[in-house]
Amino acid sequence: MVLDRLAGRRPLPRQASYRVLRDDQDAMLDHALILWFPGPATATGEDLVEFHLHGGRAVVAAVLAAIGAISETRPAEAGEFTRRAFEMGRIDLAEAEGLTELLAAETESQRQSALALAEGGLGRRVNAWQAVLLSMSAQLEAELDFSDEGDVSESQSHEWQRRIGTLADEMAMLLAAPGAERLRDGIRVVLAGPANSGKSSLFNILIDREAAIVSDIAGTTRDRIEAPIALGGVPLVLIDTAGLRDSEDVIESIGVARARDAVSTADLILWLGASCEAPEGAIQVVPKSDLVPSETWPGLRVSAHTGEGIVGLKELLLDRAQVLLPKPGALALNQRHRSALADVLEELERASESSDPLIIAEHFRKARDHLDRLTGKSGVEDMLDALFGNLCIGK
């Protein structure tokens, strides 16, 4: 309807055509390139048309006004096209989540992970698992219905016991892999140590800007300062903290408490203090290497003043961070995915513990229901609005 009103003669499907666009008063709006995509072989399953206009704001505004003057038209809501694609079965819920993450990706590793999800990587695995579960369920039904006729051998009736272990192992491996949260939010790297140990100077040089106040006065930093960066395409969040010491100052004491909280929740810790006081697993850093004797304590010697050791520290951070993240292009499950997959594994475990075919079949049915939650076929109505609402207009 919109295409006919603005462009007149409809172009051939999926072929770019030149048209003059006119409003309902026959006034020319623009010279445009038009692409018409008849459904259902479209992104949403519906008829779609694209107007490729000249980029001036006035041109776009005039065309939008002409479209808005046509009855039964309205602007799309945020995420509406993606939601329609999901509701029409063109994509599954995991692919929609992948598209959301792809639009928000700021680093190469985030882009690769989101693309694996958006292109249906999880959906394909779920479909394969569903096929195995359906096959095992059919085998159990055959045992229940026809075992008295001798059509199902004992070896066939118990074949599912071998296959269930293989299925559970595949799911457990994916569940054990690094999740999407660290990749999305960034590896949290906390700089910690005594007061006046050089944390803020190192923090500033790592993020390449003066974000933290640097002073010779101990206790200058009184609150956590966070800054996101990317090293080698890997997202990190660096956190500068107050120096760890006892203080009579109420405000500084609050900062010290927050510093200890940051250390307890950190993915990686850069410890700028005596090695005997370092938290377990921390990267030992010897700060102010241009001023501190080499025998002070073991660790990576760095200097914010001369730049000594900074490149090596960044390389070490990148190596440690990559261990905590999914491999490039690998599927990374978010909390919703992991919860549903954990429920599937629980049902498979219960099935393996039972010898009653009726009970086993019921656990298989519940496992299939949980897999349907992964791709949005059931049990996800409460989170759809939040998901698609996060997308921009036009998506």
CSV table of C-alpha atoms in Angstrom, one decimal, residues 37 72 135 144 146 212 238 249 276 291 297 303 318 332 342 370 377:
chain,number,residue,atom,x,y,z
A,37,PHE,CA,10.6,-8.0,-0.8
A,72,GLU,CA,-3.2,2.3,8.9
A,135,SER,CA,14.3,-40.5,19.2
A,144,LEU,CA,5.9,-49.6,26.5
A,146,PHE,CA,4.9,-53.2,21.7
A,212,ALA,CA,42.4,9.3,38.8
A,238,LEU,CA,40.0,-1.4,35.3
A,249,ASP,CA,39.0,9.2,58.6
A,276,CYS,CA,53.3,-11.7,51.7
A,291,LEU,CA,62.6,4.3,42.6
A,297,TRP,CA,59.9,-8.2,46.4
A,303,SER,CA,57.0,2.4,36.2
A,318,LEU,CA,45.5,-10.0,28.0
A,332,ALA,CA,28.8,-18.1,25.1
A,342,ALA,CA,21.1,-26.9,33.8
A,370,HIS,CA,13.4,-26.8,29.0
A,377,LYS,CA,9.1,-21.9,21.9
